[in-house]
């Protein structure tokens, strides 16, 4: 697994250990992690802090020039909220652990010029599958179903 | 001004009084406000709490069945992040104070079946114009420019 995706996966596992939804993310600027995070629906009762959002929030306020040199890594294909946020800040590249569990707005991102790389990682997939089997209602809540 | 849009505008004015970005929002379920909020970039150092996101966050975790009967009011046309969030949760109706200052993803929302109403309210517009004249760099930061 790619080193940065591995950190995102570590975040996902941390979320899982906390009883939360196991999706993690890191924001990388010029080869350096500037934000990392994981889904906080259970832990903080948050409806906006998906993994990607938490990583961005933890990176803090950045100028547009920084976002435009970033890559965001996420263990799962980004939903419409997270994809819209990637577009808002002009992040040019997204690396995705897997999209078999959930297919997010990859086509929208590509259509707006974002480079989308799907690692098709089995560890990311298996963690999500275990979680969904254990807590299907929680997962549905997170994706608005 | 519509009563609920007025509450969103009150939130915007609250944000302005706090030295923040004056955009407010309310989430209304069956004629009752279940969440209200305003942009928290300055106040909380948040990069994800736009007005709409703050209103959703303050409404807390809701089942999909509630979101699907909600209307979200916002003083300014929703950006790609907020529009993506409206789509994620399946909120069927958006009432917008104005879109002359900033045109968000109204077409995307409409293309996905969301009812979009633009009030073209001059008080919402004037508040944003005053703010942008005072703090142009802060405004650009908020929309990723």
PDB file of C-alpha atoms in Angstrom:
ATOM      1  CA  UNK A   1       0.000   0.000   0.000  1.00  0.00           C
ATOM      2  CA  UNK A   2       1.158   3.549  -0.811  1.00  0.00           C
ATOM      3  CA  UNK A   3       2.700   5.217   2.272  1.00  0.00           C
ATOM      4  CA  UNK A   4       0.145   8.024   2.455  1.00  0.00           C
ATOM      5  CA  UNK A   5      -2.773   5.693   1.816  1.00  0.00           C
ATOM      6  CA  UNK A   6      -1.381   3.614   4.662  1.00  0.00           C
ATOM      7  CA  UNK A   7      -1.676   6.631   6.988  1.00  0.00           C
ATOM      8  CA  UNK A   8      -5.271   7.151   5.815  1.00  0.00           C
ATOM      9  CA  UNK A   9      -5.906   3.466   6.520  1.00  0.00           C
ATOM     10  CA  UNK A  10      -4.370   3.840   9.993  1.00  0.00           C
ATOM     11  CA  UNK A  11      -6.846   6.685  10.573  1.00  0.00           C
ATOM     12  CA  UNK A  12      -9.670   4.410   9.411  1.00  0.00           C
ATOM     13  CA  UNK A  13      -8.566   1.691  11.842  1.00  0.00           C
ATOM     14  CA  UNK A  14      -8.397   4.272  14.628  1.00  0.00           C
ATOM     15  CA  UNK A  15     -11.995   5.223  13.864  1.00  0.00           C
ATOM     16  CA  UNK A  16     -13.001   1.566  13.891  1.00  0.00           C
ATOM     17  CA  UNK A  17     -11.332   1.051  17.279  1.00  0.00           C
ATOM     18  CA  UNK A  18     -13.292   4.031  18.609  1.00  0.00           C
ATOM     19  CA  UNK A  19     -16.562   2.380  17.533  1.00  0.00           C
ATOM     20  CA  UNK A  20     -16.892   4.739  14.588  1.00  0.00           C
ATOM     21  CA  UNK A  21     -17.156   4.511  10.837  1.00  0.00           C
ATOM     22  CA  UNK A  22     -13.764   3.304   9.559  1.00  0.00           C
ATOM     23  CA  UNK A  23     -12.906   5.805   6.848  1.00  0.00           C
ATOM     24  CA  UNK A  24      -9.704   7.804   7.030  1.00  0.00           C
ATOM     25  CA  UNK A  25      -7.992  10.487   5.018  1.00  0.00           C
ATOM     26  CA  UNK A  26      -4.793  12.507   4.764  1.00  0.00           C
ATOM     27  CA  UNK A  27      -4.075  15.779   3.017  1.00  0.00           C
ATOM     28  CA  UNK A  28      -0.578  15.898   1.546  1.00  0.00           C
ATOM     29  CA  UNK A  29       1.230  19.034   0.408  1.00  0.00           C
ATOM     30  CA  UNK A  30       4.473  18.625  -1.506  1.00  0.00           C
ATOM     31  CA  UNK A  31       5.173  15.240   0.033  1.00  0.00           C
ATOM     32  CA  UNK A  32       4.304  16.274   3.587  1.00  0.00           C
ATOM     33  CA  UNK A  33       1.149  15.458   5.542  1.00  0.00           C
ATOM     34  CA  UNK A  34      -0.574  18.685   6.603  1.00  0.00           C
ATOM     35  CA  UNK A  35      -3.823  17.152   7.837  1.00  0.00           C
ATOM     36  CA  UNK A  36      -5.117  13.729   8.796  1.00  0.00           C
ATOM     37  CA  UNK A  37      -8.441  12.580  10.115  1.00  0.00           C
ATOM     38  CA  UNK A  38     -11.253  10.067  10.164  1.00  0.00           C
ATOM     39  CA  UNK A  39     -15.032   9.983  10.162  1.00  0.00           C
ATOM     40  CA  UNK A  40     -16.399  11.473  13.404  1.00  0.00           C
ATOM     41  CA  UNK A  41     -20.128  10.726  13.174  1.00  0.00           C
ATOM     42  CA  UNK A  42     -20.129   8.492  16.241  1.00  0.00           C
ATOM     43  CA  UNK A  43     -17.278  10.075  18.179  1.00  0.00           C
ATOM     44  CA  UNK A  44     -18.371  13.742  17.834  1.00  0.00           C
ATOM     45  CA  UNK A  45     -21.968  13.291  16.690  1.00  0.00           C
ATOM     46  CA  UNK A  46     -20.874  15.084  13.528  1.00  0.00           C
ATOM     47  CA  UNK A  47     -22.822  14.928  10.272  1.00  0.00           C
ATOM     48  CA  UNK A  48     -20.203  16.821   8.289  1.00  0.00           C
ATOM     49  CA  UNK A  49     -16.926  15.277   9.449  1.00  0.00           C
ATOM     50  CA  UNK A  50     -16.424  12.470   6.991  1.00  0.00           C
ATOM     51  CA  UNK A  51     -12.789  11.333   6.845  1.00  0.00           C
ATOM     52  CA  UNK A  52     -11.847  13.785   4.099  1.00  0.00           C
ATOM     53  CA  UNK A  53     -13.591  16.684   5.846  1.00  0.00           C
ATOM     54  CA  UNK A  54     -11.854  15.877   9.132  1.00  0.00           C
ATOM     55  CA  UNK A  55      -8.442  15.798   7.423  1.00  0.00           C
ATOM     56  CA  UNK A  56      -9.156  19.180   5.802  1.00  0.00           C
ATOM     57  CA  UNK A  57     -10.434  20.605   9.072  1.00  0.00           C
ATOM     58  CA  UNK A  58      -7.345  19.386  10.907  1.00  0.00           C
ATOM     59  CA  UNK A  59      -5.092  20.960   8.262  1.00  0.00           C
ATOM     60  CA  UNK A  60      -6.628  24.296   9.242  1.00  0.00           C
ATOM     61  CA  UNK A  61      -7.064  27.404   7.137  1.00  0.00           C
ATOM     62  CA  UNK A  62      -4.788  27.239   4.106  1.00  0.00           C
ATOM     63  CA  UNK A  63      -4.385  29.614   1.194  1.00  0.00           C
ATOM     64  CA  UNK A  64      -5.755  28.507  -2.179  1.00  0.00           C
ATOM     65  CA  UNK A  65      -2.162  28.212  -3.425  1.00  0.00           C
ATOM     66  CA  UNK A  66      -1.513  25.376  -0.957  1.00  0.00           C
ATOM     67  CA  UNK A  67      -4.677  23.401  -1.767  1.00  0.00           C
ATOM     68  CA  UNK A  68      -3.768  23.615  -5.440  1.00  0.00           C
ATOM     69  CA  UNK A  69      -0.558  21.672  -4.760  1.00  0.00           C
ATOM     70  CA  UNK A  70      -2.176  19.026  -2.561  1.00  0.00           C
ATOM     71  CA  UNK A  71      -3.210  15.428  -2.963  1.00  0.00           C
ATOM     72  CA  UNK A  72      -5.950  14.043  -0.745  1.00  0.00           C
ATOM     73  CA  UNK A  73      -5.899  10.356   0.142  1.00  0.00           C
ATOM     74  CA  UNK A  74      -9.046   8.627   1.309  1.00  0.00           C
ATOM     75  CA  UNK A  75      -9.750   4.994   2.083  1.00  0.00           C
ATOM     76  CA  UNK A  76     -13.174   5.131   0.374  1.00  0.00           C
ATOM     77  CA  UNK A  77     -14.496   6.834  -2.758  1.00  0.00           C
ATOM     78  CA  UNK A  78     -15.576  10.382  -1.789  1.00  0.00           C
ATOM     79  CA  UNK A  79     -19.315  11.117  -1.513  1.00  0.00           C
ATOM     80  CA  UNK A  80     -20.943  14.209  -3.020  1.00  0.00           C
ATOM     81  CA  UNK A  81     -20.146  16.307   0.068  1.00  0.00           C
ATOM     82  CA  UNK A  82     -16.455  15.422   0.117  1.00  0.00           C
ATOM     83  CA  UNK A  83     -16.162  15.656  -3.665  1.00  0.00           C
ATOM     84  CA  UNK A  84     -17.799  19.087  -3.597  1.00  0.00           C
ATOM     85  CA  UNK A  85     -15.292  20.148  -0.966  1.00  0.00           C
ATOM     86  CA  UNK A  86     -12.373  18.901  -3.062  1.00  0.00           C
ATOM     87  CA  UNK A  87     -13.742  21.016  -5.923  1.00  0.00           C
ATOM     88  CA  UNK A  88     -14.330  24.060  -3.704  1.00  0.00           C
ATOM     89  CA  UNK A  89     -10.706  24.122  -2.640  1.00  0.00           C
ATOM     90  CA  UNK A  90      -9.302  23.149  -6.018  1.00  0.00           C
ATOM     91  CA  UNK A  91      -7.424  20.067  -4.829  1.00  0.00           C
ATOM     92  CA  UNK A  92      -6.065  18.607  -8.077  1.00  0.00           C
ATOM     93  CA  UNK A  93      -5.560  14.943  -7.139  1.00  0.00           C
ATOM     94  CA  UNK A  94      -7.441  12.293  -5.143  1.00  0.00           C
ATOM     95  CA  UNK A  95      -6.117   8.839  -4.298  1.00  0.00           C
ATOM     96  CA  UNK A  96      -8.875   6.423  -3.273  1.00  0.00           C
ATOM     97  CA  UNK A  97      -8.401   3.177  -1.356  1.00  0.00           C
ATOM     98  CA  UNK A  98     -11.422   1.467  -2.857  1.00  0.00           C
ATOM     99  CA  UNK A  99     -14.752   2.162  -4.546  1.00  0.00           C
ATOM    100  CA  UNK A 100     -16.377  -1.270  -4.448  1.00  0.00           C
ATOM    101  CA  UNK A 101     -18.141  -0.581  -1.143  1.00  0.00           C
ATOM    102  CA  UNK A 102     -19.361   2.825  -2.276  1.00  0.00           C
ATOM    103  CA  UNK A 103     -18.937   4.653  -5.575  1.00  0.00           C
ATOM    104  CA  UNK A 104     -18.713   8.363  -4.915  1.00  0.00           C
ATOM    105  CA  UNK A 105     -18.594  11.271  -7.321  1.00  0.00           C
ATOM    106  CA  UNK A 106     -15.470  10.183  -9.175  1.00  0.00           C
ATOM    107  CA  UNK A 107     -16.953  11.082 -12.555  1.00  0.00           C
ATOM    108  CA  UNK A 108     -17.881  14.583 -11.357  1.00  0.00           C
ATOM    109  CA  UNK A 109     -14.330  15.065 -10.089  1.00  0.00           C
ATOM    110  CA  UNK A 110     -12.805  13.849 -13.356  1.00  0.00           C
ATOM    111  CA  UNK A 111     -15.159  16.047 -15.379  1.00  0.00           C
ATOM    112  CA  UNK A 112     -13.816  19.052 -13.446  1.00  0.00           C
ATOM    113  CA  UNK A 113     -10.200  18.126 -14.177  1.00  0.00           C
ATOM    114  CA  UNK A 114      -9.319  16.371 -10.909  1.00  0.00           C
ATOM    115  CA  UNK A 115      -6.936  13.421 -11.248  1.00  0.00           C
ATOM    116  CA  UNK A 116      -8.572  10.401  -9.607  1.00  0.00           C
ATOM    117  CA  UNK A 117      -6.515   7.302  -8.785  1.00  0.00           C
ATOM    118  CA  UNK A 118      -8.208   4.187  -7.401  1.00  0.00           C
ATOM    119  CA  UNK A 119      -5.846   1.833  -5.559  1.00  0.00           C
ATOM    120  CA  UNK A 120      -8.421  -0.985  -5.307  1.00  0.00           C
ATOM    121  CA  UNK A 121      -6.918  -1.921  -1.954  1.00  0.00           C
ATOM    122  CA  UNK A 122      -8.242  -5.074  -0.309  1.00  0.00           C
ATOM    123  CA  UNK A 123      -7.405  -4.014   3.268  1.00  0.00           C
ATOM    124  CA  UNK A 124      -9.511  -0.839   2.896  1.00  0.00           C
ATOM    125  CA  UNK A 125     -12.306  -2.922   1.388  1.00  0.00           C
ATOM    126  CA  UNK A 126     -12.247  -5.639   4.021  1.00  0.00           C
ATOM    127  CA  UNK A 127     -12.344  -3.147   6.890  1.00  0.00           C
ATOM    128  CA  UNK A 128     -15.444  -1.503   5.429  1.00  0.00           C
ATOM    129  CA  UNK A 129     -17.118  -4.835   4.769  1.00  0.00           C
ATOM    130  CA  UNK A 130     -16.572  -5.945   8.358  1.00  0.00           C
ATOM    131  CA  UNK A 131     -17.938  -2.667   9.642  1.00  0.00           C
ATOM    132  CA  UNK A 132     -21.051  -2.705   7.420  1.00  0.00           C
ATOM    133  CA  UNK A 133     -21.816  -6.267   8.455  1.00  0.00           C
ATOM    134  CA  UNK A 134     -21.627  -5.206  12.099  1.00  0.00           C
ATOM    135  CA  UNK A 135     -23.430  -1.850  11.882  1.00  0.00           C
ATOM    136  CA  UNK A 136     -25.473  -1.551   8.688  1.00  0.00           C
ATOM    137  CA  UNK A 137     -27.813   1.158  10.052  1.00  0.00           C
ATOM    138  CA  UNK A 138     -24.900   3.383  11.020  1.00  0.00           C
ATOM    139  CA  UNK A 139     -23.412   3.048   7.573  1.00  0.00           C
ATOM    140  CA  UNK A 140     -26.707   3.912   5.881  1.00  0.00           C
ATOM    141  CA  UNK A 141     -27.066   6.974   8.090  1.00  0.00           C
ATOM    142  CA  UNK A 142     -23.643   8.172   7.004  1.00  0.00           C
ATOM    143  CA  UNK A 143     -24.489   8.043   3.312  1.00  0.00           C
ATOM    144  CA  UNK A 144     -27.986   9.479   3.758  1.00  0.00           C
ATOM    145  CA  UNK A 145     -29.863   6.262   2.981  1.00  0.00           C
TER     146      UNK A 145
ATOM    147  CA  UNK B   1     -38.480  38.536   3.639  1.00  0.00           C
ATOM    148  CA  UNK B   2     -39.696  34.969   4.253  1.00  0.00           C
ATOM    149  CA  UNK B   3     -39.742  34.163   8.005  1.00  0.00           C
ATOM    150  CA  UNK B   4     -37.178  31.360   7.768  1.00  0.00           C
ATOM    151  CA  UNK B   5     -34.918  33.301   5.435  1.00  0.00           C
ATOM    152  CA  UNK B   6     -35.108  36.071   8.023  1.00  0.00           C
ATOM    153  CA  UNK B   7     -33.721  33.676  10.660  1.00  0.00           C
ATOM    154  CA  UNK B   8     -30.915  32.705   8.257  1.00  0.00           C
ATOM    155  CA  UNK B   9     -30.234  36.413   7.731  1.00  0.00           C
ATOM    156  CA  UNK B  10     -30.181  36.962  11.511  1.00  0.00           C
ATOM    157  CA  UNK B  11     -27.537  34.221  11.669  1.00  0.00           C
ATOM    158  CA  UNK B  12     -25.566  35.997   8.929  1.00  0.00           C
ATOM    159  CA  UNK B  13     -25.707  39.266  10.866  1.00  0.00           C
ATOM    160  CA  UNK B  14     -24.573  37.435  13.998  1.00  0.00           C
ATOM    161  CA  UNK B  15     -21.558  36.143  12.074  1.00  0.00           C
ATOM    162  CA  UNK B  16     -20.839  39.636  10.812  1.00  0.00           C
ATOM    163  CA  UNK B  17     -20.977  41.041  14.356  1.00  0.00           C
ATOM    164  CA  UNK B  18     -18.470  38.359  15.402  1.00  0.00           C
ATOM    165  CA  UNK B  19     -16.049  39.532  12.703  1.00  0.00           C
ATOM    166  CA  UNK B  20     -16.837  36.521  10.564  1.00  0.00           C
ATOM    167  CA  UNK B  21     -18.171  35.832   7.090  1.00  0.00           C
ATOM    168  CA  UNK B  22     -21.850  36.872   7.092  1.00  0.00           C
ATOM    169  CA  UNK B  23     -23.627  33.849   5.657  1.00  0.00           C
ATOM    170  CA  UNK B  24     -26.351  32.121   7.637  1.00  0.00           C
ATOM    171  CA  UNK B  25     -28.600  29.136   7.222  1.00  0.00           C
ATOM    172  CA  UNK B  26     -31.499  27.287   8.808  1.00  0.00           C
ATOM    173  CA  UNK B  27     -32.700  23.730   8.346  1.00  0.00           C
ATOM    174  CA  UNK B  28     -36.482  23.462   8.548  1.00  0.00           C
ATOM    175  CA  UNK B  29     -38.424  20.238   9.044  1.00  0.00           C
ATOM    176  CA  UNK B  30     -42.188  20.348   8.621  1.00  0.00           C
ATOM    177  CA  UNK B  31     -42.360  24.047   9.441  1.00  0.00           C
ATOM    178  CA  UNK B  32     -40.044  23.847  12.457  1.00  0.00           C
ATOM    179  CA  UNK B  33     -36.414  24.924  12.668  1.00  0.00           C
ATOM    180  CA  UNK B  34     -34.237  21.954  13.645  1.00  0.00           C
ATOM    181  CA  UNK B  35     -30.841  23.568  13.006  1.00  0.00           C
ATOM    182  CA  UNK B  36     -29.467  27.061  12.506  1.00  0.00           C
ATOM    183  CA  UNK B  37     -25.952  28.295  11.988  1.00  0.00           C
ATOM    184  CA  UNK B  38     -23.526  30.607  10.274  1.00  0.00           C
ATOM    185  CA  UNK B  39     -20.093  30.488   8.682  1.00  0.00           C
ATOM    186  CA  UNK B  40     -17.425  29.726  11.309  1.00  0.00           C
ATOM    187  CA  UNK B  41     -14.170  30.212   9.381  1.00  0.00           C
ATOM    188  CA  UNK B  42     -13.025  33.094  11.553  1.00  0.00           C
ATOM    189  CA  UNK B  43     -14.717  32.177  14.813  1.00  0.00           C
ATOM    190  CA  UNK B  44     -13.666  28.489  14.917  1.00  0.00           C
ATOM    191  CA  UNK B  45     -10.893  28.460  12.317  1.00  0.00           C
ATOM    192  CA  UNK B  46     -13.107  26.022  10.428  1.00  0.00           C
ATOM    193  CA  UNK B  47     -12.696  25.297   6.724  1.00  0.00           C
ATOM    194  CA  UNK B  48     -15.811  23.123   6.522  1.00  0.00           C
ATOM    195  CA  UNK B  49     -18.386  25.081   8.538  1.00  0.00           C
ATOM    196  CA  UNK B  50     -20.005  27.232   5.919  1.00  0.00           C
ATOM    197  CA  UNK B  51     -23.429  28.503   7.028  1.00  0.00           C
ATOM    198  CA  UNK B  52     -25.293  25.527   5.581  1.00  0.00           C
ATOM    199  CA  UNK B  53     -22.837  23.031   7.090  1.00  0.00           C
ATOM    200  CA  UNK B  54     -23.084  24.684  10.512  1.00  0.00           C
ATOM    201  CA  UNK B  55     -26.896  24.528  10.402  1.00  0.00           C
ATOM    202  CA  UNK B  56     -26.744  20.832   9.485  1.00  0.00           C
ATOM    203  CA  UNK B  57     -24.153  20.157  12.168  1.00  0.00           C
ATOM    204  CA  UNK B  58     -26.255  21.948  14.784  1.00  0.00           C
ATOM    205  CA  UNK B  59     -29.307  19.906  13.760  1.00  0.00           C
ATOM    206  CA  UNK B  60     -27.338  16.825  14.772  1.00  0.00           C
ATOM    207  CA  UNK B  61     -27.662  13.286  13.488  1.00  0.00           C
ATOM    208  CA  UNK B  62     -30.996  12.849  11.746  1.00  0.00           C
ATOM    209  CA  UNK B  63     -32.448   9.853   9.912  1.00  0.00           C
ATOM    210  CA  UNK B  64     -32.654  10.077   6.124  1.00  0.00           C
ATOM    211  CA  UNK B  65     -36.462  10.244   6.448  1.00  0.00           C
ATOM    212  CA  UNK B  66     -36.175  13.627   8.218  1.00  0.00           C
ATOM    213  CA  UNK B  67     -33.735  15.177   5.716  1.00  0.00           C
ATOM    214  CA  UNK B  68     -36.077  14.151   2.914  1.00  0.00           C
ATOM    215  CA  UNK B  69     -38.815  16.355   4.390  1.00  0.00           C
ATOM    216  CA  UNK B  70     -36.577  19.363   5.018  1.00  0.00           C
ATOM    217  CA  UNK B  71     -36.006  22.706   3.381  1.00  0.00           C
ATOM    218  CA  UNK B  72     -32.655  24.423   3.851  1.00  0.00           C
ATOM    219  CA  UNK B  73     -32.540  28.220   3.769  1.00  0.00           C
ATOM    220  CA  UNK B  74     -29.275  30.000   3.086  1.00  0.00           C
ATOM    221  CA  UNK B  75     -28.509  33.680   2.603  1.00  0.00           C
ATOM    222  CA  UNK B  76     -26.109  32.954  -0.288  1.00  0.00           C
ATOM    223  CA  UNK B  77     -26.119  30.488  -3.177  1.00  0.00           C
ATOM    224  CA  UNK B  78     -24.554  27.213  -1.941  1.00  0.00           C
ATOM    225  CA  UNK B  79     -21.004  26.378  -3.073  1.00  0.00           C
ATOM    226  CA  UNK B  80     -19.983  22.936  -4.349  1.00  0.00           C
ATOM    227  CA  UNK B  81     -19.306  21.669  -0.793  1.00  0.00           C
ATOM    228  CA  UNK B  82     -22.685  22.736   0.565  1.00  0.00           C
ATOM    229  CA  UNK B  83     -24.511  21.631  -2.585  1.00  0.00           C
ATOM    230  CA  UNK B  84     -22.806  18.236  -2.383  1.00  0.00           C
ATOM    231  CA  UNK B  85     -23.940  17.958   1.229  1.00  0.00           C
ATOM    232  CA  UNK B  86     -27.538  18.826   0.313  1.00  0.00           C
ATOM    233  CA  UNK B  87     -27.367  16.027  -2.277  1.00  0.00           C
ATOM    234  CA  UNK B  88     -25.749  13.570   0.152  1.00  0.00           C
ATOM    235  CA  UNK B  89     -28.592  13.949   2.614  1.00  0.00           C
ATOM    236  CA  UNK B  90     -31.314  14.176  -0.001  1.00  0.00           C
ATOM    237  CA  UNK B  91     -32.691  17.540   1.096  1.00  0.00           C
ATOM    238  CA  UNK B  92     -35.352  18.251  -1.538  1.00  0.00           C
ATOM    239  CA  UNK B  93     -35.627  22.058  -1.363  1.00  0.00           C
ATOM    240  CA  UNK B  94     -33.230  24.996  -1.042  1.00  0.00           C
ATOM    241  CA  UNK B  95     -34.267  28.619  -0.557  1.00  0.00           C
ATOM    242  CA  UNK B  96     -31.460  31.063  -1.393  1.00  0.00           C
ATOM    243  CA  UNK B  97     -31.287  34.693  -0.285  1.00  0.00           C
ATOM    244  CA  UNK B  98     -29.246  35.839  -3.259  1.00  0.00           C
ATOM    245  CA  UNK B  99     -26.879  34.599  -5.972  1.00  0.00           C
ATOM    246  CA  UNK B 100     -25.542  37.861  -7.378  1.00  0.00           C
ATOM    247  CA  UNK B 101     -22.535  37.887  -5.042  1.00  0.00           C
ATOM    248  CA  UNK B 102     -21.713  34.248  -5.743  1.00  0.00           C
ATOM    249  CA  UNK B 103     -23.368  31.711  -8.028  1.00  0.00           C
ATOM    250  CA  UNK B 104     -23.117  28.270  -6.478  1.00  0.00           C
ATOM    251  CA  UNK B 105     -24.058  24.878  -7.843  1.00  0.00           C
ATOM    252  CA  UNK B 106     -27.727  25.670  -8.429  1.00  0.00           C
ATOM    253  CA  UNK B 107     -27.739  23.918 -11.795  1.00  0.00           C
ATOM    254  CA  UNK B 108     -26.218  20.755 -10.300  1.00  0.00           C
ATOM    255  CA  UNK B 109     -28.879  20.788  -7.584  1.00  0.00           C
ATOM    256  CA  UNK B 110     -31.694  21.268 -10.106  1.00  0.00           C
ATOM    257  CA  UNK B 111     -30.267  18.527 -12.343  1.00  0.00           C
ATOM    258  CA  UNK B 112     -30.542  16.130  -9.377  1.00  0.00           C
ATOM    259  CA  UNK B 113     -34.161  17.071  -8.721  1.00  0.00           C
ATOM    260  CA  UNK B 114     -33.702  19.581  -5.907  1.00  0.00           C
ATOM    261  CA  UNK B 115     -36.172  22.492  -5.921  1.00  0.00           C
ATOM    262  CA  UNK B 116     -34.157  25.717  -5.876  1.00  0.00           C
ATOM    263  CA  UNK B 117     -35.843  29.019  -5.036  1.00  0.00           C
ATOM    264  CA  UNK B 118     -33.897  32.287  -5.263  1.00  0.00           C
ATOM    265  CA  UNK B 119     -35.400  35.136  -3.217  1.00  0.00           C
ATOM    266  CA  UNK B 120     -33.111  37.799  -4.735  1.00  0.00           C
ATOM    267  CA  UNK B 121     -33.145  39.581  -1.397  1.00  0.00           C
ATOM    268  CA  UNK B 122     -31.415  42.962  -1.259  1.00  0.00           C
ATOM    269  CA  UNK B 123     -30.636  42.825   2.471  1.00  0.00           C
ATOM    270  CA  UNK B 124     -28.703  39.553   2.035  1.00  0.00           C
ATOM    271  CA  UNK B 125     -26.907  41.050  -0.955  1.00  0.00           C
ATOM    272  CA  UNK B 126     -25.998  44.330   0.744  1.00  0.00           C
ATOM    273  CA  UNK B 127     -24.592  42.587   3.802  1.00  0.00           C
ATOM    274  CA  UNK B 128     -22.285  40.477   1.625  1.00  0.00           C
ATOM    275  CA  UNK B 129     -21.216  43.470  -0.449  1.00  0.00           C
ATOM    276  CA  UNK B 130     -20.291  45.434   2.662  1.00  0.00           C
ATOM    277  CA  UNK B 131     -18.339  42.481   4.006  1.00  0.00           C
ATOM    278  CA  UNK B 132     -16.442  41.826   0.760  1.00  0.00           C
ATOM    279  CA  UNK B 133     -15.500  45.479   0.497  1.00  0.00           C
ATOM    280  CA  UNK B 134     -14.106  45.337   4.030  1.00  0.00           C
ATOM    281  CA  UNK B 135     -12.392  41.928   3.881  1.00  0.00           C
ATOM    282  CA  UNK B 136     -11.822  40.769   0.294  1.00  0.00           C
ATOM    283  CA  UNK B 137      -8.995  38.351   1.163  1.00  0.00           C
ATOM    284  CA  UNK B 138     -11.122  36.568   3.771  1.00  0.00           C
ATOM    285  CA  UNK B 139     -13.925  36.159   1.268  1.00  0.00           C
ATOM    286  CA  UNK B 140     -11.586  34.744  -1.375  1.00  0.00           C
ATOM    287  CA  UNK B 141     -10.185  32.281   1.148  1.00  0.00           C
ATOM    288  CA  UNK B 142     -13.688  31.032   1.904  1.00  0.00           C
ATOM    289  CA  UNK B 143     -14.455  30.226  -1.727  1.00  0.00           C
ATOM    290  CA  UNK B 144     -11.026  28.777  -2.458  1.00  0.00           C
ATOM    291  CA  UNK B 145      -9.806  31.608  -4.656  1.00  0.00           C
TER     292      UNK B 145
END
